[in-house]
Each structure stands twice: as structure tokens, then as C-alpha cells.
Amino acid sequence: MLRFTQILASLFAVGLLVSCESTSSPFEGPPTVDVEAPPPESLSELRLFLWDPGEGFVYNERVVPYELNTPLFSDYALKERAIYVPEGETMGYDGEGVFSFPVGSVIVKTFYFAPDMREPLVDRELIETRVLMHTSEGWEAWPYIWNEEQTDAVLSPSGATRALSFIDPQGEPREASYLVPQRNQCSSCHVRNIGEGGEAVLTPIGPAARHLNRDLDYGAGAENQLAHFLDVGILNALPAMTPAAFDFRRIEADGVDAIPAAEVDFAARSYLDANCAHCHSPEGTAGVTSQLFLNHDNEDDFRLGVCKRPGSAGGGTFGRTYDLVPGDPEDSILYLRVETEEVGAMMPQLGRSVEHTMGSALLYRWIAEMEPVDCGPMMPPPGG
């Protein structure tokens, strides 16, 4: 990973930054994050990272990149993620949920595409950067859209929709209607009912130990991300390494059929946990209304959807009766809603306009290899 000052020098050399007589630049120095102030109009004002089309992403001090084992699918968008923790503060380790972040922390995620996603670093275009700030009143989400020149991103609370054409990682041409969410749409995924009396609270998605327990090259070779967080002083402790979620890179490299049968359930549950459980969990809005819980640690087969009639599927049942019919993916509403591209029926409702073929193939195999069940006798009594 290139040093921050090296990128500054390269940007000055190619004319993307102009030196003042004082030799200072608006990108020099530590991040300028004030979570209690209104968000800046330009992403660059936060001084979290620099972007150079030739060199890539370079993060400022105490801004630490990370990746996830099984990430959320977003129309095949590539993502660059990072966490900023203020000087003198640390995240609190949690072996199960999302880490606790001190006030002043920022989670930043940049979405980008390449014309051919099999060569993701060639002619890539940054579309948006989502900034999640932890204020004294809770988390606030702000979307920034990159300009055509790829020199900066502008605060865009009203969001946008982009028509994109590209070749997906399997070599198939795709036409996506990519959504940059409005600021108020962020709550549809990020809200949890965890406040006092079940109050809806905006929370981060993703940075939990099971998703972060993996290696990343920080410039000196691959090292565990959690251990790196501890070493650089943004994590307070690492009492025990939480078991890692399934690494979806294995499927991207070798396909769904290459997964050993004994690991299919683990892979599918990790996928559902990352892509669905932010809504479909006991604390998620959709989980409360539907009673369909797709979080990785749910052990109730009925709440997982087995022989369960949908509570709020509307027109998304495709004429089927149950959320999940073991042994029969084509009769399972859960699979059909992940596989379809029909607006109003597809799941998740936000964040995708095209099918994630590897993801839906994984769920198809998972359901197909379940021990078949006659759903009739498993129906709970009325009101049960």
C-alpha cells in the first residue's frame, strides 16, 4: 500500500492537486472529521482518503481499509471499505454483533464499476461513496456522488439512479439500474429495533467479527484484519478470534458446485446473514413484520422459513405457499425472490436490479439438498 505522502506527490506531478505558495494542500494533515457539524459538501473536505485513477485508493492516518468474508451484493458493484476511529479512541470488540464505535467514528464505503468486471482495476469508475458518521445523537448516513472527472464526490441527499452496462464476473453482459439511495432510504436497511422499548436506531451493517475475520494485505503481506485493527490501535481488545463467516471468494473462484456438501448450509446461511438479515432478523423491520429470521444464528427452522406461510410478501409469492420448502427450491418463495429481477418482488428491495447468479445458485443448491419435508403437517395452528 502506498504511503499517503507518496500519493500526494504523484497527484501534484500529474496536476490533480495544485500546490500553494505555502506548499500546503487541502488534503495534507489528518482527517478533518467533525461529526457534530453539518456534513461537508465535498467528500474531499473530510480528508479520509485520496483517489487517483492510476494509483487507486490511499487512506489517511487512522483510516483503515477492510473487506468482508461474504459481502452484500449490490448489482455487482465493487466496494472499497474503511473505518476511521478518532485519535485516542478505539472500537469495542464484540464476538457476535457489530463492533461498538466511539463517537467521532466514520465508516466509509465507495462503490465503483469497471466495463469488464473480470478486470476490475481497468478503467474503473467511482459512482458513490457512503459515509456513516457516529454522532453524539447516534449514526447519520450521507451519500456522496462522484463527478465525471473523478476528482471529488458531492453530497447528494436526494440520491440518484444510474443506467450501467458492463460484463459481469462470469462474462455475461449486464444492464443495471444502479441506485444511489436517498438519505432517508438508508434507514430501510440500517435501522434496528434495539433502543429503549424497541426504539428504531440507525446502526452499521457489516463490521462484525465473523465477517471481518480474514486476511488483507496492508502493505507488508497478508495479515488478519482483526489483528491489524488491534496493532494499529483502533480496536480495544481481541479476547478470542470469532469463527469466520464463509469466504464467498471460494464460490467466485470455483463456482457453487465446488463447495463440499458439508459446507453448503454454512455458505448459504452466511450469504443470507450478509444479504438479508439486516432486515430479516428479530431486530429488523422486515423480521418483525414477517417473522422470517435469516440471521446466521437463528436455530428455529420455522422462523427460517421452513413450511412457513409468508407474512408480508404481497405479490411476491409467485403463487407459492411457503417461504422455504426443503428439497424444492422452485416451490420456495425465498429462492424465487432472490432469483427474480421483477420490480416489487425481488429481494432485497433496495440495492439490486439484476440477479446475483452465484448467490441464487447457492441458495438453489442449499434448498435442493435439504431433506424433503411434507409442509402440511408442519403448519402451526391459527394464531400459533
Short mmCIF file of C-alpha atoms in Angstrom, two decimals:
data_model
loop_
_atom_site.label_atom_id
_atom_site.label_comp_id
_atom_site.label_asym_id
_atom_site.label_seq_id
_atom_site.Cartn_x
_atom_site.Cartn_y
_atom_site.Cartn_z
CA MET A 1 0.00 0.00 0.00
CA LEU A 2 1.44 3.37 -0.99
CA ARG A 3 2.10 5.96 1.67
CA PHE A 4 -0.24 8.95 1.90
CA THR A 5 2.61 11.38 1.09
CA GLN A 6 3.65 9.36 -1.95
CA ILE A 7 0.19 9.72 -3.45
CA LEU A 8 0.16 13.42 -2.71
CA ALA A 9 3.41 13.73 -4.62
CA SER A 10 2.06 11.77 -7.58
CA LEU A 11 -1.13 13.82 -7.66
CA PHE A 12 0.86 17.05 -7.70
CA ALA A 13 3.00 15.60 -10.51
CA VAL A 14 0.03 14.87 -12.77
CA GLY A 15 -1.70 18.14 -11.94
CA LEU A 16 -4.63 16.77 -9.95
CA LEU A 17 -3.52 18.88 -6.98
CA VAL A 18 -2.06 22.35 -7.20
CA SER A 19 0.49 23.46 -4.65
CA CYS A 20 0.03 26.79 -2.89
CA GLU A 21 2.97 29.06 -2.08
CA SER A 22 2.87 27.72 1.45
CA THR A 23 3.33 24.17 -0.01
CA SER A 24 0.23 23.10 1.90
CA SER A 25 -2.73 21.36 0.28
CA PRO A 26 -6.33 20.76 1.31
CA PHE A 27 -5.51 17.04 1.54
CA GLU A 28 -2.49 17.30 3.85
CA GLY A 29 -2.75 16.59 7.53
CA PRO A 30 -5.03 14.22 9.46
CA PRO A 31 -8.72 13.66 8.69
CA THR A 32 -10.93 16.68 9.36
CA VAL A 33 -13.98 14.90 10.70
CA ASP A 34 -16.48 16.81 12.84
CA VAL A 35 -19.46 14.53 13.27
CA GLU A 36 -21.42 17.18 15.19
CA ALA A 37 -21.24 19.69 12.31
CA PRO A 38 -23.29 19.53 9.11
CA PRO A 39 -21.63 17.19 6.60
CA PRO A 40 -19.33 18.96 4.12
CA GLU A 41 -20.49 19.47 0.56
CA SER A 42 -17.41 17.74 -0.85
CA LEU A 43 -16.10 14.36 0.26
CA SER A 44 -12.52 15.60 -0.02
CA GLU A 45 -13.11 18.03 2.85
CA LEU A 46 -13.13 15.08 5.25
CA ARG A 47 -9.60 14.13 4.14
CA LEU A 48 -10.34 10.45 4.67
CA PHE A 49 -8.70 9.14 1.50
CA LEU A 50 -7.26 10.11 -1.85
CA TRP A 51 -8.32 8.59 -5.13
CA ASP A 52 -6.08 8.52 -8.19
CA PRO A 53 -7.26 6.55 -11.27
CA GLY A 54 -3.73 5.28 -11.81
CA GLU A 55 -2.78 4.54 -8.21
CA GLY A 56 -6.12 3.67 -6.62
CA PHE A 57 -7.23 4.33 -3.05
CA VAL A 58 -4.89 5.63 -0.38
CA TYR A 59 -6.19 6.24 3.11
CA ASN A 60 -5.17 8.89 5.60
CA GLU A 61 -3.90 8.11 9.10
CA ARG A 62 -6.27 6.10 11.32
CA VAL A 63 -8.43 5.31 8.29
CA VAL A 64 -8.11 1.54 7.94
CA PRO A 65 -9.48 -0.42 4.95
CA TYR A 66 -11.23 -3.74 5.40
CA GLU A 67 -13.03 -6.44 3.43
CA LEU A 68 -15.84 -8.85 4.32
CA ASN A 69 -15.96 -12.63 4.01
CA THR A 70 -19.42 -12.72 2.42
CA PRO A 71 -20.32 -9.18 1.33
CA LEU A 72 -23.66 -7.63 0.48
CA PHE A 73 -24.43 -7.88 -3.25
CA SER A 74 -25.12 -4.52 -4.95
CA ASP A 75 -25.58 -5.05 -8.70
CA TYR A 76 -22.01 -6.40 -8.94
CA ALA A 77 -20.56 -3.12 -7.68
CA LEU A 78 -17.02 -3.36 -6.40
CA LYS A 79 -16.56 -1.78 -2.99
CA GLU A 80 -13.74 -0.15 -1.11
CA ARG A 81 -14.45 -0.04 2.63
CA ALA A 82 -12.67 1.67 5.50
CA ILE A 83 -13.11 2.64 9.15
CA TYR A 84 -11.92 5.85 10.79
CA VAL A 85 -11.59 5.98 14.58
CA PRO A 86 -10.52 9.27 16.22
CA GLU A 87 -7.11 9.57 17.85
CA GLY A 88 -7.17 8.27 21.41
CA GLU A 89 -10.32 6.17 20.85
CA THR A 90 -10.91 2.52 19.98
CA MET A 91 -13.70 0.25 18.81
CA GLY A 92 -15.12 -2.21 21.31
CA TYR A 93 -14.78 -5.83 20.26
CA ASP A 94 -17.98 -7.85 20.04
CA GLY A 95 -17.80 -11.56 19.28
CA GLU A 96 -21.29 -11.67 17.82
CA GLY A 97 -22.66 -8.30 16.72
CA VAL A 98 -21.31 -5.18 15.07
CA PHE A 99 -18.43 -3.61 16.99
CA SER A 100 -19.17 -0.66 19.26
CA PHE A 101 -17.77 2.55 17.79
CA PRO A 102 -16.80 5.66 19.75
CA VAL A 103 -18.45 8.96 18.88
CA GLY A 104 -16.49 10.56 16.06
CA SER A 105 -16.01 7.31 14.13
CA VAL A 106 -16.74 7.11 10.41
CA ILE A 107 -17.43 4.11 8.16
CA VAL A 108 -16.81 4.92 4.52
CA LYS A 109 -17.74 2.72 1.56
CA THR A 110 -17.05 3.56 -2.08
CA PHE A 111 -18.90 1.78 -4.91
CA TYR A 112 -17.34 1.50 -8.36
CA PHE A 113 -17.67 -0.40 -11.63
CA ALA A 114 -15.40 -1.48 -14.48
CA PRO A 115 -16.52 -2.07 -18.09
CA ASP A 116 -15.46 -5.71 -17.69
CA MET A 117 -15.71 -6.90 -14.10
CA ARG A 118 -13.31 -9.74 -14.86
CA GLU A 119 -10.67 -6.97 -14.96
CA PRO A 120 -11.93 -4.85 -12.06
CA LEU A 121 -8.99 -2.44 -11.96
CA VAL A 122 -9.12 -1.49 -15.65
CA ASP A 123 -10.93 1.78 -16.43
CA ARG A 124 -12.91 1.62 -13.20
CA GLU A 125 -15.35 4.41 -12.45
CA LEU A 126 -16.28 5.56 -8.96
CA ILE A 127 -20.04 6.02 -8.62
CA GLU A 128 -20.72 6.89 -4.99
CA THR A 129 -19.25 6.95 -1.51
CA ARG A 130 -21.49 6.36 1.51
CA VAL A 131 -20.36 7.97 4.74
CA LEU A 132 -21.74 6.74 8.07
CA MET A 133 -20.87 9.08 10.95
CA HIS A 134 -21.26 8.29 14.64
CA THR A 135 -22.51 11.46 16.33
CA SER A 136 -23.42 12.04 19.97
CA GLU A 137 -27.05 11.52 18.91
CA GLY A 138 -26.39 8.29 17.02
CA TRP A 139 -25.37 7.30 13.50
CA GLU A 140 -26.01 9.55 10.49
CA ALA A 141 -25.77 8.39 6.86
CA TRP A 142 -24.70 10.64 3.99
CA PRO A 143 -24.39 9.72 0.28
CA TYR A 144 -21.79 11.39 -1.97
CA ILE A 145 -21.80 11.07 -5.77
CA TRP A 146 -18.55 11.26 -7.76
CA ASN A 147 -18.21 13.82 -10.51
CA GLU A 148 -17.46 12.91 -14.12
CA GLU A 149 -13.84 13.99 -13.73
CA GLN A 150 -13.42 11.53 -10.83
CA THR A 151 -11.75 14.25 -8.78
CA ASP A 152 -14.26 14.51 -5.93
CA ALA A 153 -17.70 13.46 -4.73
CA VAL A 154 -20.54 15.81 -3.86
CA LEU A 155 -23.04 15.45 -1.03
CA SER A 156 -26.27 14.18 -2.65
CA PRO A 157 -29.01 13.52 -0.05
CA SER A 158 -31.59 13.01 -2.81
CA GLY A 159 -29.63 10.10 -4.31
CA ALA A 160 -29.66 9.15 -7.99
CA THR A 161 -30.16 6.29 -10.44
CA ARG A 162 -27.51 5.32 -13.00
CA ALA A 163 -28.01 3.11 -16.04
CA LEU A 164 -24.88 0.95 -16.28
CA SER A 165 -23.69 -1.57 -18.87
CA PHE A 166 -20.87 -3.97 -18.07
CA ILE A 167 -19.62 -7.54 -18.32
CA ASP A 168 -20.17 -9.43 -15.08
CA PRO A 169 -17.52 -11.67 -13.44
CA GLN A 170 -18.89 -14.71 -15.29
CA GLY A 171 -18.53 -12.96 -18.66
CA GLU A 172 -22.22 -12.16 -19.14
CA PRO A 173 -23.37 -8.74 -20.38
CA ARG A 174 -25.44 -6.85 -17.82
CA GLU A 175 -27.71 -3.80 -17.86
CA ALA A 176 -28.23 -2.49 -14.33
CA SER A 177 -30.31 0.37 -12.99
CA TYR A 178 -27.93 1.19 -10.18
CA LEU A 179 -29.42 3.05 -7.22
CA VAL A 180 -27.59 5.62 -5.14
CA PRO A 181 -30.03 5.65 -2.22
CA GLN A 182 -31.63 8.79 -0.91
CA ARG A 183 -30.52 9.63 2.58
CA ASN A 184 -33.89 8.62 4.04
CA GLN A 185 -33.70 5.27 2.22
CA CYS A 186 -30.63 4.34 4.26
CA SER A 187 -32.87 3.67 7.23
CA SER A 188 -34.71 0.90 5.37
CA CYS A 189 -31.62 -1.29 5.75
CA HIS A 190 -29.71 0.25 8.64
CA VAL A 191 -32.47 0.62 11.25
CA ARG A 192 -32.67 -1.89 14.11
CA ASN A 193 -35.28 -2.04 16.85
CA ILE A 194 -32.73 -2.01 19.65
CA GLY A 195 -33.37 1.19 21.51
CA GLU A 196 -35.26 1.51 24.76
CA GLY A 197 -38.68 -0.04 24.32
CA GLY A 198 -37.77 -1.27 20.84
CA GLU A 199 -36.94 2.20 19.53
CA ALA A 200 -35.70 2.20 15.92
CA VAL A 201 -31.98 3.02 15.84
CA LEU A 202 -29.71 3.51 12.82
CA THR A 203 -26.80 1.08 13.04
CA PRO A 204 -23.88 -0.03 10.83
CA ILE A 205 -24.07 -3.20 8.72
CA GLY A 206 -21.13 -5.49 8.13
CA PRO A 207 -18.30 -4.77 10.57
CA ALA A 208 -18.89 -7.75 12.84
CA ALA A 209 -16.09 -10.10 13.84
CA ARG A 210 -17.30 -13.11 11.81
CA HIS A 211 -17.33 -11.03 8.62
CA LEU A 212 -14.01 -9.29 9.37
CA ASN A 213 -12.06 -12.40 10.37
CA ARG A 214 -10.00 -12.73 7.20
CA ASP A 215 -6.65 -11.65 5.77
CA LEU A 216 -5.89 -8.45 3.88
CA ASP A 217 -2.58 -7.10 2.57
CA TYR A 218 -1.88 -3.81 4.33
CA GLY A 219 1.43 -3.34 2.54
CA ALA A 220 3.65 -5.90 4.24
CA GLY A 221 1.90 -9.09 3.15
CA ALA A 222 -1.37 -10.68 4.19
CA GLU A 223 -2.39 -10.32 7.83
CA ASN A 224 -5.58 -10.89 9.75
CA GLN A 225 -7.76 -7.80 9.71
CA LEU A 226 -8.82 -8.08 13.36
CA ALA A 227 -5.23 -8.46 14.49
CA HIS A 228 -4.28 -5.47 12.33
CA PHE A 229 -7.02 -3.34 13.89
CA LEU A 230 -5.54 -4.16 17.29
CA ASP A 231 -1.98 -3.46 16.17
CA VAL A 232 -2.77 -0.02 14.74
CA GLY A 233 -4.78 0.98 17.79
CA ILE A 234 -8.34 1.24 16.55
CA LEU A 235 -9.60 -1.91 18.36
CA ASN A 236 -9.52 -2.17 22.14
CA ALA A 237 -9.05 -5.93 22.51
CA LEU A 238 -9.10 -9.28 20.76
CA PRO A 239 -10.05 -11.72 23.52
CA ALA A 240 -10.77 -14.62 21.18
CA MET A 241 -10.88 -14.90 17.41
CA THR A 242 -14.52 -15.30 16.42
CA PRO A 243 -15.10 -18.06 13.82
CA ALA A 244 -15.15 -16.61 10.34
CA ALA A 245 -18.19 -16.48 8.11
CA PHE A 246 -17.95 -18.39 4.82
CA ASP A 247 -15.48 -16.85 2.38
CA PHE A 248 -17.53 -16.14 -0.75
CA ARG A 249 -14.34 -15.75 -2.81
CA ARG A 250 -14.27 -19.53 -2.99
CA ILE A 251 -17.55 -19.53 -4.90
CA GLU A 252 -16.46 -16.66 -7.14
CA ALA A 253 -13.29 -18.60 -8.00
CA ASP A 254 -14.61 -22.16 -8.35
CA GLY A 255 -18.41 -21.98 -8.55
CA VAL A 256 -21.19 -23.27 -6.32
CA ASP A 257 -20.77 -26.92 -7.33
CA ALA A 258 -17.22 -26.97 -5.93
CA ILE A 259 -18.42 -26.44 -2.35
CA PRO A 260 -18.29 -29.70 -0.35
CA ALA A 261 -21.77 -30.86 0.61
CA ALA A 262 -20.93 -30.49 4.31
CA GLU A 263 -20.31 -26.74 3.82
CA VAL A 264 -23.36 -25.80 1.73
CA ASP A 265 -25.53 -24.94 4.73
CA PHE A 266 -22.76 -22.78 6.24
CA ALA A 267 -22.19 -20.97 2.93
CA ALA A 268 -25.90 -20.32 2.37
CA ARG A 269 -26.51 -19.15 5.92
CA SER A 270 -23.52 -16.78 5.66
CA TYR A 271 -24.95 -15.41 2.41
CA LEU A 272 -28.40 -14.88 3.93
CA ASP A 273 -26.85 -13.30 7.00
CA ALA A 274 -24.93 -10.76 4.91
CA ASN A 275 -27.60 -10.04 2.30
CA CYS A 276 -30.90 -10.42 4.13
CA ALA A 277 -30.55 -10.42 7.91
CA HIS A 278 -30.10 -6.65 8.21
CA CYS A 279 -33.88 -6.60 7.63
CA HIS A 280 -34.93 -10.19 8.34
CA SER A 281 -33.87 -10.65 11.95
CA PRO A 282 -35.62 -10.29 15.29
CA GLU A 283 -34.41 -6.67 15.40
CA GLY A 284 -35.00 -5.83 11.75
CA THR A 285 -38.11 -4.12 10.44
CA ALA A 286 -38.96 -6.86 7.94
CA GLY A 287 -38.23 -9.53 10.53
CA VAL A 288 -40.71 -8.01 12.95
CA THR A 289 -43.49 -7.89 10.35
CA SER A 290 -42.79 -11.21 8.59
CA GLN A 291 -41.28 -13.26 11.43
CA LEU A 292 -38.77 -14.58 8.87
CA PHE A 293 -35.36 -14.57 10.57
CA LEU A 294 -32.35 -15.09 8.29
CA ASN A 295 -29.61 -14.17 10.75
CA HIS A 296 -26.82 -16.76 10.88
CA ASP A 297 -27.55 -17.86 14.45
CA ASN A 298 -31.28 -18.46 14.06
CA GLU A 299 -31.92 -22.10 15.04
CA ASP A 300 -35.70 -22.06 14.57
CA ASP A 301 -36.43 -23.81 11.26
CA PHE A 302 -39.92 -22.36 11.09
CA ARG A 303 -38.59 -18.78 11.50
CA LEU A 304 -36.02 -19.65 8.85
CA GLY A 305 -38.97 -20.14 6.52
CA VAL A 306 -39.37 -23.92 6.54
CA CYS A 307 -43.03 -24.63 5.77
CA LYS A 308 -43.89 -21.09 6.84
CA ARG A 309 -46.51 -19.01 5.07
CA PRO A 310 -45.17 -15.52 4.26
CA GLY A 311 -46.36 -12.74 6.49
CA SER A 312 -45.88 -9.79 4.13
CA ALA A 313 -44.84 -10.98 0.67
CA GLY A 314 -47.68 -9.25 -1.18
CA GLY A 315 -47.39 -10.08 -4.87
CA GLY A 316 -44.01 -11.72 -4.35
CA THR A 317 -45.28 -15.21 -3.63
CA PHE A 318 -45.24 -16.29 -7.30
CA GLY A 319 -48.28 -18.43 -6.49
CA ARG A 320 -46.31 -20.44 -3.94
CA THR A 321 -47.45 -21.14 -0.41
CA TYR A 322 -44.33 -21.39 1.76
CA ASP A 323 -41.18 -19.35 2.26
CA LEU A 324 -38.97 -22.44 2.13
CA VAL A 325 -39.88 -25.96 1.05
CA PRO A 326 -36.97 -28.32 1.82
CA GLY A 327 -35.88 -30.22 -1.28
CA ASP A 328 -37.84 -27.95 -3.65
CA PRO A 329 -36.28 -24.54 -4.44
CA GLU A 330 -38.73 -23.86 -7.27
CA ASP A 331 -41.58 -24.05 -4.76
CA SER A 332 -39.76 -21.86 -2.21
CA ILE A 333 -40.67 -18.16 -2.14
CA LEU A 334 -37.33 -17.28 -0.54
CA TYR A 335 -35.37 -18.61 -3.51
CA LEU A 336 -37.72 -17.13 -6.11
CA ARG A 337 -37.50 -13.64 -4.59
CA VAL A 338 -33.70 -13.74 -4.62
CA GLU A 339 -33.59 -15.10 -8.17
CA THR A 340 -36.14 -12.77 -9.80
CA GLU A 341 -35.48 -9.33 -11.32
CA GLU A 342 -39.14 -8.35 -11.15
CA VAL A 343 -39.51 -4.95 -9.50
CA GLY A 344 -41.63 -5.22 -6.37
CA ALA A 345 -40.93 -8.92 -5.95
CA MET A 346 -37.14 -9.10 -5.84
CA MET A 347 -35.25 -9.21 -2.58
CA PRO A 348 -33.53 -7.21 -1.29
CA GLN A 349 -35.92 -4.46 -2.34
CA LEU A 350 -33.13 -1.87 -2.48
CA GLY A 351 -29.60 -2.25 -3.75
CA ARG A 352 -30.06 -4.57 -6.68
CA SER A 353 -31.72 -4.52 -10.09
CA VAL A 354 -30.09 -7.66 -11.56
CA GLU A 355 -29.80 -11.23 -10.33
CA HIS A 356 -26.73 -12.30 -8.40
CA THR A 357 -26.33 -15.56 -10.26
CA MET A 358 -23.79 -17.08 -7.86
CA GLY A 359 -25.89 -16.13 -4.85
CA SER A 360 -29.14 -17.51 -6.21
CA ALA A 361 -27.34 -20.67 -7.39
CA LEU A 362 -26.02 -21.16 -3.86
CA LEU A 363 -29.50 -20.86 -2.35
CA TYR A 364 -30.92 -23.20 -5.01
CA ARG A 365 -28.40 -25.90 -4.11
CA TRP A 366 -28.91 -25.32 -0.37
CA ILE A 367 -32.66 -25.86 -0.59
CA ALA A 368 -32.42 -28.68 -3.14
CA GLU A 369 -30.08 -30.68 -0.90
CA MET A 370 -32.26 -30.34 2.21
CA GLU A 371 -34.09 -33.42 3.43
CA PRO A 372 -37.56 -33.15 1.83
CA VAL A 373 -40.39 -32.28 4.20
CA ASP A 374 -44.16 -32.53 3.84
CA CYS A 375 -45.11 -28.99 4.80
CA GLY A 376 -48.76 -29.66 5.50
CA PRO A 377 -48.36 -31.21 8.96
CA MET A 378 -45.79 -28.58 9.99
CA MET A 379 -48.21 -25.67 9.68
CA PRO A 380 -48.73 -24.06 13.10
CA PRO A 381 -52.28 -23.74 14.42
CA PRO A 382 -54.08 -20.43 13.72
CA GLY A 383 -52.55 -17.74 15.86
CA GLY A 384 -49.65 -20.01 16.77
#
